[in-house]
Tab-separated table of C-alpha atoms in Angstrom:
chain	number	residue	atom	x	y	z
A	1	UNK	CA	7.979	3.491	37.818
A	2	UNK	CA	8.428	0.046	36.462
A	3	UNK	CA	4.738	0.566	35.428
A	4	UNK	CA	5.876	2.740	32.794
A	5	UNK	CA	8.809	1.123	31.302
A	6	UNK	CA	8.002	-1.656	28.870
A	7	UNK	CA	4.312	0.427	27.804
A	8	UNK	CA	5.880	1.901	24.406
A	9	UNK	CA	6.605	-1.445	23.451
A	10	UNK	CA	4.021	-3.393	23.801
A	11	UNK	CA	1.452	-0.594	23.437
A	12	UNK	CA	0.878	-1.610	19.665
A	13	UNK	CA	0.271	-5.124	20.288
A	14	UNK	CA	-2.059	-3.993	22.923
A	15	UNK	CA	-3.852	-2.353	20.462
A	16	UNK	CA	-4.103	-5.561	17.875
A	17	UNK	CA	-5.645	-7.564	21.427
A	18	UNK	CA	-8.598	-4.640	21.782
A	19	UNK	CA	-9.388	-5.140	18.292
A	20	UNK	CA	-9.219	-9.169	18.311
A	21	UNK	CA	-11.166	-9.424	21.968
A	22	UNK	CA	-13.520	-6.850	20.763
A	23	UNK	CA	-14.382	-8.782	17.482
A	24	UNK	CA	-14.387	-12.127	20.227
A	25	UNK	CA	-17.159	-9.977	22.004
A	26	UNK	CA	-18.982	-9.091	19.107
A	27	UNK	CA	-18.948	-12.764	18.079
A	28	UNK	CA	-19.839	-13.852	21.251
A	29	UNK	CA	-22.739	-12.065	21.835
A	30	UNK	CA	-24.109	-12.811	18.649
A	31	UNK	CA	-23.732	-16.469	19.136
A	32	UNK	CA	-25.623	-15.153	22.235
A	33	UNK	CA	-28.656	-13.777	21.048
A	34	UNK	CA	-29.338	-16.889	18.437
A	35	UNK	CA	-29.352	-19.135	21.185
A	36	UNK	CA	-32.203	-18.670	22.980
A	37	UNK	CA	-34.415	-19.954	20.198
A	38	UNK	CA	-34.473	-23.410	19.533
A	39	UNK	CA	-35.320	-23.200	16.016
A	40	UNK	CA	-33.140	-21.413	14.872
A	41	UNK	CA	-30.239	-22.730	17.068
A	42	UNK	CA	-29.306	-25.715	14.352
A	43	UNK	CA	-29.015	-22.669	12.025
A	44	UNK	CA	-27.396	-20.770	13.987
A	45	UNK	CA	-23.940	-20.709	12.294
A	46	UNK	CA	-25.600	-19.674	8.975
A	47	UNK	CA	-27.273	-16.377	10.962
A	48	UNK	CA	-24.485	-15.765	12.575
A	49	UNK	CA	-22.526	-15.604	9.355
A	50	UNK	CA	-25.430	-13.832	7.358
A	51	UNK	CA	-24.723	-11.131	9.871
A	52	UNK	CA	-21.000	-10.805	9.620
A	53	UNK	CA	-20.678	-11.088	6.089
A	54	UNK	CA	-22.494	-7.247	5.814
A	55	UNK	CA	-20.418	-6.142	8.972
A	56	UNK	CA	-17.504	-7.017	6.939
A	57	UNK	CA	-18.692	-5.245	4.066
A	58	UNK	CA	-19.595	-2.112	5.464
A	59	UNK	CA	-15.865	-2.304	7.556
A	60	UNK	CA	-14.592	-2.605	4.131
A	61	UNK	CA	-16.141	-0.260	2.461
A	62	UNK	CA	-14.581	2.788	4.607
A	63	UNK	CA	-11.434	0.540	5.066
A	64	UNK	CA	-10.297	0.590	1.736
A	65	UNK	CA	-10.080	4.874	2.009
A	66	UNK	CA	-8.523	5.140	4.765
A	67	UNK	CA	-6.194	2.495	3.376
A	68	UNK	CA	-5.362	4.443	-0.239
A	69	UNK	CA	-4.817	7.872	1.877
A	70	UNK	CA	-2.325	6.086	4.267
A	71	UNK	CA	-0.515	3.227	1.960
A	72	UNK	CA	0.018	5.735	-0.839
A	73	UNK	CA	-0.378	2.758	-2.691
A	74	UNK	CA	-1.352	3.247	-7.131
A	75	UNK	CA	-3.554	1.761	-9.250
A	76	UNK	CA	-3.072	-2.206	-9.539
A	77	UNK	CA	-3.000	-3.345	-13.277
A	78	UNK	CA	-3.670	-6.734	-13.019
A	79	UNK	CA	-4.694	-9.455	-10.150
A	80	UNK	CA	-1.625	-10.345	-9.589
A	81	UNK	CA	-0.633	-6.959	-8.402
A	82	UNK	CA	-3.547	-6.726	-6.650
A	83	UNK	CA	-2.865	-9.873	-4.622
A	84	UNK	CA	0.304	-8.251	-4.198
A	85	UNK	CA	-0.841	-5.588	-2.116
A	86	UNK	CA	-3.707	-6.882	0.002
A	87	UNK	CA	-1.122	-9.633	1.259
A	88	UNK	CA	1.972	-7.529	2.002
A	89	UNK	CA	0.529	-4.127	2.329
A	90	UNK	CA	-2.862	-4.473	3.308
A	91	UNK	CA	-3.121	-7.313	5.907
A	92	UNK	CA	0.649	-5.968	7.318
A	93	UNK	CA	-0.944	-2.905	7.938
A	94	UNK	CA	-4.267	-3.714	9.103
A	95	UNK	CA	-3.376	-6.906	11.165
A	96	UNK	CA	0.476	-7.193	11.246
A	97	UNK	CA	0.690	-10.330	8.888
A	98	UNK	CA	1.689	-10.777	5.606
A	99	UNK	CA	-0.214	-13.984	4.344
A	100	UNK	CA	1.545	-15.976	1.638
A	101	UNK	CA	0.041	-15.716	-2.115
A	102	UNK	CA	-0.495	-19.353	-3.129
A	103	UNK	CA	-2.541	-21.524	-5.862
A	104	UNK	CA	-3.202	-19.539	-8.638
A	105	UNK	CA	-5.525	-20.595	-10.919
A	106	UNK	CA	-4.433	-21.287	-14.539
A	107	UNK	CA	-6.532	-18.423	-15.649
A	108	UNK	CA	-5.239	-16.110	-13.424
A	109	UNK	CA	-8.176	-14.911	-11.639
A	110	UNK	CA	-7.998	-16.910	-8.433
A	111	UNK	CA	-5.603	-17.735	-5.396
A	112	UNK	CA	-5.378	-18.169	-2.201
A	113	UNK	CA	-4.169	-16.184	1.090
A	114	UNK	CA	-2.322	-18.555	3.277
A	115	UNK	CA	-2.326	-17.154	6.763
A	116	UNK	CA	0.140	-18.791	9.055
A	117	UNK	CA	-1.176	-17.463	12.086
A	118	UNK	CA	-4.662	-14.896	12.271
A	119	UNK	CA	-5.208	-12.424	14.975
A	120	UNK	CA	-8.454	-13.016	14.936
A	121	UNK	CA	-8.323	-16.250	16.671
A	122	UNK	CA	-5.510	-15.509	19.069
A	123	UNK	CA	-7.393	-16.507	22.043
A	124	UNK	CA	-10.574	-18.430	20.655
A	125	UNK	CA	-11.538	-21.840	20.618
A	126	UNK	CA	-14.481	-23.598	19.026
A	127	UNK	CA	-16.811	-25.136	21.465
A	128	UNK	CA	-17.921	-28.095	20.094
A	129	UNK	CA	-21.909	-26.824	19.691
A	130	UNK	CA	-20.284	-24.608	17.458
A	131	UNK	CA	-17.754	-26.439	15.475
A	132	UNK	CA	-19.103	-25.033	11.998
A	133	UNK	CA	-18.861	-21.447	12.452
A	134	UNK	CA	-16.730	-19.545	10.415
A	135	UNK	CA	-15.170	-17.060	13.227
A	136	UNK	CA	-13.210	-15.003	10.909
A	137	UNK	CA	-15.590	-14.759	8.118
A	138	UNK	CA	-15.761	-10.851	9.053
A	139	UNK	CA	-12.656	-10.970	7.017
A	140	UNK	CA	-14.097	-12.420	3.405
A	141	UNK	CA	-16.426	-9.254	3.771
A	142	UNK	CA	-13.759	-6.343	4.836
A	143	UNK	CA	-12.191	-7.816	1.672
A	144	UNK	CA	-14.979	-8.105	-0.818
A	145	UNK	CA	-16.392	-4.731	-0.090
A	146	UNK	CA	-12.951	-2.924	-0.275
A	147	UNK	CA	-12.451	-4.401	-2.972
A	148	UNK	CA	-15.861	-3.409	-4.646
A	149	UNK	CA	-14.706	0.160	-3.992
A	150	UNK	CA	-11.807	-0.071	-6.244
A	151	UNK	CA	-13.756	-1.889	-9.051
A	152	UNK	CA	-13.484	-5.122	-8.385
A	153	UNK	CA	-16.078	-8.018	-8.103
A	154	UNK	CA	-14.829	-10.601	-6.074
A	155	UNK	CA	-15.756	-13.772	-4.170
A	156	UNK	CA	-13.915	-14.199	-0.881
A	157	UNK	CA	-14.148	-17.465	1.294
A	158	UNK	CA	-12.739	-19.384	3.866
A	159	UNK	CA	-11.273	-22.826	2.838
A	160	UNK	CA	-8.862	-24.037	5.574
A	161	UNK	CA	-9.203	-22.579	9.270
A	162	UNK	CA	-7.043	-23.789	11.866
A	163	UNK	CA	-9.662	-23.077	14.517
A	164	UNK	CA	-11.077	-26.545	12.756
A	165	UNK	CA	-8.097	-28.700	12.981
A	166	UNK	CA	-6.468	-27.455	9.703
A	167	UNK	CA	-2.662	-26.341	9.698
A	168	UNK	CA	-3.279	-23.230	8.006
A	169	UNK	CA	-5.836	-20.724	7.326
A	170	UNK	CA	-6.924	-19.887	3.996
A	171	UNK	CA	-8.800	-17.830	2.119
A	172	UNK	CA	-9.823	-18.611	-1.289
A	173	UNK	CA	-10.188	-15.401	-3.522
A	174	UNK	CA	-11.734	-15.160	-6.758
A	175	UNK	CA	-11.793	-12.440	-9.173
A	176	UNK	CA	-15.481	-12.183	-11.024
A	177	UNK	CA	-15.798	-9.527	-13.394
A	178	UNK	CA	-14.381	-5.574	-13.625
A	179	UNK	CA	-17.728	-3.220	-12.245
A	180	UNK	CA	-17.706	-0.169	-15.032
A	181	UNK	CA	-18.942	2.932	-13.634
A	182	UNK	CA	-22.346	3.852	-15.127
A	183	UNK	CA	-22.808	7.494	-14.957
A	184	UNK	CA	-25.795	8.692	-13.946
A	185	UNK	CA	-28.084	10.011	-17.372
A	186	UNK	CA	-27.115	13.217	-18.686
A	187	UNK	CA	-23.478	13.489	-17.496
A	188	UNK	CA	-20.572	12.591	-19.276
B	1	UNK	CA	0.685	-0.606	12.412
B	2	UNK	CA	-2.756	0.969	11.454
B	3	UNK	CA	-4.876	-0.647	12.942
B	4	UNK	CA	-6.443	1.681	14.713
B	5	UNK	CA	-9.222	2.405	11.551
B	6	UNK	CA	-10.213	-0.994	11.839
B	7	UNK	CA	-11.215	-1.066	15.618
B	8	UNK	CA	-12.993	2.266	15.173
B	9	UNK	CA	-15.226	0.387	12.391
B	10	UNK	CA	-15.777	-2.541	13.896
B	11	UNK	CA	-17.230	-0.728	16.980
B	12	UNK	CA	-19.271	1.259	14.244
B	13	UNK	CA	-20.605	-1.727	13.077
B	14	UNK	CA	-21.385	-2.923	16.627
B	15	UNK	CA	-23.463	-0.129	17.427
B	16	UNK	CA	-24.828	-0.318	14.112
B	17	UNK	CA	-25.511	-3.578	14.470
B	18	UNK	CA	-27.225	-4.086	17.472
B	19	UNK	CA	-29.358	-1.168	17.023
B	20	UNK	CA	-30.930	-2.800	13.375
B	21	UNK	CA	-31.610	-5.792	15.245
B	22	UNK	CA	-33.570	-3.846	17.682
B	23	UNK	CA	-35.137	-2.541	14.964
B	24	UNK	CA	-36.427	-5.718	13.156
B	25	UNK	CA	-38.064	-6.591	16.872
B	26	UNK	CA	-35.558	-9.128	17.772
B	27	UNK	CA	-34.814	-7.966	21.281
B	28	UNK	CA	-36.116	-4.409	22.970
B	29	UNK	CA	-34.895	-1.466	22.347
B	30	UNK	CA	-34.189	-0.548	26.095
B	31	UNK	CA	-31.566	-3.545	25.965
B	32	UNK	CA	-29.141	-2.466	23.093
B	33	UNK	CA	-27.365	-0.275	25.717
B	34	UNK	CA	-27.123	-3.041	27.863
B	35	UNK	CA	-25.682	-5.550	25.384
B	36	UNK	CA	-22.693	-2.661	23.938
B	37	UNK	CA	-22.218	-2.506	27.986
B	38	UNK	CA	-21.882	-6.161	28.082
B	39	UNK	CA	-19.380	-6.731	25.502
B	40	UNK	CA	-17.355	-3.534	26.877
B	41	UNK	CA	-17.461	-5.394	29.981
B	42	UNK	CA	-16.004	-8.539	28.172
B	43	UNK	CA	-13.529	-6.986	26.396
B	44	UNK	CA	-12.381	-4.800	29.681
B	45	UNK	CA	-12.012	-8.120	31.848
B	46	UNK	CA	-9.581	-9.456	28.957
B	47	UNK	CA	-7.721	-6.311	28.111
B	48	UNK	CA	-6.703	-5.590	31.715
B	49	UNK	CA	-6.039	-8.723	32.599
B	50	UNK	CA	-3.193	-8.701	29.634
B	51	UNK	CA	-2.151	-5.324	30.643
B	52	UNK	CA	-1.255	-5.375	34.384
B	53	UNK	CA	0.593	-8.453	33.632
B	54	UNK	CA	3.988	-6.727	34.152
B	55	UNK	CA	2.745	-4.237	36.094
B	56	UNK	CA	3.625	-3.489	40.246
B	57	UNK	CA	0.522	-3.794	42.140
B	58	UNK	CA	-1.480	-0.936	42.615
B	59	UNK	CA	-1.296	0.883	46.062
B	60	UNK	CA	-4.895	1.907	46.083
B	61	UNK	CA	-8.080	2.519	44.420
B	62	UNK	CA	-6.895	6.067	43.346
B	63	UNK	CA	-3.722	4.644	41.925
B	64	UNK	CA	-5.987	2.021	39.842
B	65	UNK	CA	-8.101	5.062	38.500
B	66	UNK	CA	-5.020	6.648	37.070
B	67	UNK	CA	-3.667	3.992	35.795
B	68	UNK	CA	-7.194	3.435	33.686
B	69	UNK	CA	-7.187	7.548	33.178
B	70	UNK	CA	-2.937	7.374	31.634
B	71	UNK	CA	-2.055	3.932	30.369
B	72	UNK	CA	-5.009	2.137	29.671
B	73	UNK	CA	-6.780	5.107	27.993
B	74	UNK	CA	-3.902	5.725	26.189
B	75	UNK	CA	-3.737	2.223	24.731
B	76	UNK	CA	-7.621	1.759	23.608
B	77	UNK	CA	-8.182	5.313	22.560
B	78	UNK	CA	-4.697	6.944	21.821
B	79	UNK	CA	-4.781	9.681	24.338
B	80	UNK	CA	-5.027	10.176	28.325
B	81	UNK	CA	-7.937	11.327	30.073
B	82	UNK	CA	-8.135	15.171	30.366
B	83	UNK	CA	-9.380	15.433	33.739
B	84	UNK	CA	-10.150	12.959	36.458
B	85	UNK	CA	-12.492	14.103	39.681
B	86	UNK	CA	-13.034	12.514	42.698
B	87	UNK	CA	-14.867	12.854	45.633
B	88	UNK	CA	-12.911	10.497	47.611
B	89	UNK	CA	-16.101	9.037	48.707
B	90	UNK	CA	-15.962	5.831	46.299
B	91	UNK	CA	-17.047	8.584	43.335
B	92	UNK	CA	-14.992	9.197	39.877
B	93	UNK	CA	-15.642	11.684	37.063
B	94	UNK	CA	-13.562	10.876	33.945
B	95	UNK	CA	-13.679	13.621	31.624
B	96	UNK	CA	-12.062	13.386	28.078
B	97	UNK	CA	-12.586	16.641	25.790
B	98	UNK	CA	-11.963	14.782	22.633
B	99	UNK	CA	-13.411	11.411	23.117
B	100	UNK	CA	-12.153	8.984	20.252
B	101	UNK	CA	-15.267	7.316	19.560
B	102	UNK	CA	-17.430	10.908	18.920
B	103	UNK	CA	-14.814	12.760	16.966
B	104	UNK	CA	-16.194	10.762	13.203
B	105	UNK	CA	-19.782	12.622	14.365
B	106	UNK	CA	-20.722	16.135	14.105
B	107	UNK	CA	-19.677	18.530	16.763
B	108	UNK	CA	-22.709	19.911	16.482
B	109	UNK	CA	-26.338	19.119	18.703
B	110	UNK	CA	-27.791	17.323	15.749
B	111	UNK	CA	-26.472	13.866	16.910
B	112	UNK	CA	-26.060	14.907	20.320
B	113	UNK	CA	-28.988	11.999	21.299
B	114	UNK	CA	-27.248	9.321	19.220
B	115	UNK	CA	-24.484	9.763	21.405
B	116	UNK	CA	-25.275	7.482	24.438
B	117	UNK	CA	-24.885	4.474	21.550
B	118	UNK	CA	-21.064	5.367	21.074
B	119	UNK	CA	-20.696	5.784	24.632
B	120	UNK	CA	-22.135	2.300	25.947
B	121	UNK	CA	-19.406	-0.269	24.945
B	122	UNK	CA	-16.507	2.539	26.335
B	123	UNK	CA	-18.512	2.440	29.823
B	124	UNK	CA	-18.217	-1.769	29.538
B	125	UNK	CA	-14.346	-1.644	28.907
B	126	UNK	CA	-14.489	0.464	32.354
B	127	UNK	CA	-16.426	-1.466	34.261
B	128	UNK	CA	-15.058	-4.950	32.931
B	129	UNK	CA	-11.221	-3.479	34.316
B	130	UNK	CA	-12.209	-2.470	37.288
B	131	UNK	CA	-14.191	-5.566	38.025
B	132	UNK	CA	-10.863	-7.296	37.007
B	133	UNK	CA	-8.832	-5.211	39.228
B	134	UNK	CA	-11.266	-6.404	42.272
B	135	UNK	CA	-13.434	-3.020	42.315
B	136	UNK	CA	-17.612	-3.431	41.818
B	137	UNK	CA	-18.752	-0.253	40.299
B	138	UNK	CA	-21.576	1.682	38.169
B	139	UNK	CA	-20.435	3.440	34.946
B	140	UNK	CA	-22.243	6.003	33.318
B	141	UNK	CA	-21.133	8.430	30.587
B	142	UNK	CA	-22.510	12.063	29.846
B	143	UNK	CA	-21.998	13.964	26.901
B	144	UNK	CA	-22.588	17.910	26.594
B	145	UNK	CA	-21.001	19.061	24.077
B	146	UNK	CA	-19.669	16.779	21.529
B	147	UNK	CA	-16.681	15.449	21.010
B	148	UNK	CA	-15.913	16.003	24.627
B	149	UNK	CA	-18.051	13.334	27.422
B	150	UNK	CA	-17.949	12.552	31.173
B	151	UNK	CA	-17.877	9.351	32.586
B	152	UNK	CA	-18.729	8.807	36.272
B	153	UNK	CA	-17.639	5.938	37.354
B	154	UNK	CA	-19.566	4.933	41.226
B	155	UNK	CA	-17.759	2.630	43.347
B	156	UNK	CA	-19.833	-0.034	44.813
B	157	UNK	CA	-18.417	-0.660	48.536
B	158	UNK	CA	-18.877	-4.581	48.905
């Protein structure tokens, strides 16, 4: 029965691999299916991100409801707040990290998520035909279209990855403007 | 940790995804199945390998099919198989009366066609651990009644 013992334990992080080697898949295959073509092979990064950066959306979109029923978290009254929560509520939650809040901007209305170590790339390495693909850019969308769901315009964007050499990964966030809900003509 | 949600839409978006490509003539339509199945496959070959790790080898080939029925079901899709058939001629039916992946559609027949989509990348993951675990075999699913499917899983005798 040794089969049995350790599972409880390491059942959740068995979980986080499905979701990082599916995404690898998913990645893979897309990389895949741009390749055959040799036109559009030296663009091939930019499709392949073109294609994530809706995939991410769309996650988001349904994320962020299934994060406000579970996280019983309130309304956020400023940025800061709202930093707050994707970084220790959100990405603990969702990934198991808690990226540190770094760099705001004077004006309050950009920072940037330090990740010290992403899922996402836990078993991934850039070959070198590929060397300027963003792999976790699925991420900038999950977080832009959540986001969008709870009012909020923003620009999401990888600056450091450590799949490229860099130390850390980071992701540049920047608020753009409050979306006011226009009711439809004739309601009020 | 939740993340559960997210691997649930991701594999919506897969489906989703491969099926508007398809659409927009970039590859046949006959081949989406085919390319869910492959990255099943991928992701199968990976996750097992991490999984058996720790794990006493298996005695047989019926002792690897419950081990993919209990533990490894248990881990992708948060429950155990319901019912596992076999013929004990190198032929498996896996049946699960709540499958994970059709319980966000409508119990009803109106999507029952659409079904096959959800079902493609699941019958990869098989495959892909089975292949890892040193057994060649054909998986198909079936679904009747939704949320509950079959999947038959044919041994290929090398």
């Amino acid at each position: 029965m040794s089969r049995q013992a350790n599972r409880g334990t390491e059942s959740k992080k068995m979980s986080s691999e499905l979701f990082t080697l599916t995404y690898g898949a998913l990645v893979t295959q897309l990389c895949k299916d741009y390749e055959n073509d040799e036109d559009v092979n030296k663009q091939l990064d930019k499709i392949v991100f073109s294609h994530f950066l809706p995939r991410g959306y769309n996650i988001g979109v349904r994320l962020i409801e299934d994060f406000l029923a579970r996280s019983n978290v309130g309304r956020c009254h400023d940025f800061r707040e709202t930093a707050d929560v994707i970084a220790k509520v959100a990405f603990k939650m969702y990934l198991g990290i808690t990226p540190s809040i770094t760099n705001w901007s004077p004006a309050g209305d950009e920072f940037s998520l330090i990740l010290e170590n992403n899922p996402l790339v836990d078993f991934v390495e850039l070959p070198d035909n590929h060397s300027s693909l963003i792999y976790s850019n699925l991420l900038c969308g999950v977080l832009r279209g959540a986001l969008e769901m709870v009012q909020m315009a923003v620009e999401a964007k990888f600056v450091q990855d450590t799949l490229k050499g860099d130390g850390v990964t980071e992701i540049r966030m920047r608020f753009i403007r409050r979306i006011e809900d226009n009711l439809p003509a004739g309601e009020e | 940790m939740a993340d559960e949600a997210l691997f649930l839409l991701l594999h919506n978006e897969m489906v989703s995804g491969v099926y508007k490509s398809a659409e927009q003539g970039e590859v046949e339509n006959g081949r989406c199945i085919t390319k869910l199945e492959n990255m099943g496959f991928r992701v199968g070959q990976g996750l097992i390998e991490r999984f058996t790790k720790d794990t006493a080898r298996f005695k047989d080939e019926l002792d690897i099919m419950k081990f993919i029925c209990k533990d490894f079901w248990t881990t992708v899709f948060k429950k155990q198989i319901d019912n596992l058939r076999t013929n004990h001629q190198g032929i498996y039916v896996l049946q699960d009366n709540k499958f994970r992946l059709l319980t966000q559609m409508s119990a009803g027949k109106q999507y029952l066609e659409h079904a096959s989509k959800y079902l493609a990348f699941t019958c990869g993951l098989i495959r892909g651990g089975l292949s890892n675990l040193g057994i060649k075999s054909i998986v198909t699913a079936e679904v009747s009644s939704m949320p509950a499917c079959k999947f038959q899983v044919m041994i290929q005798k090398l």
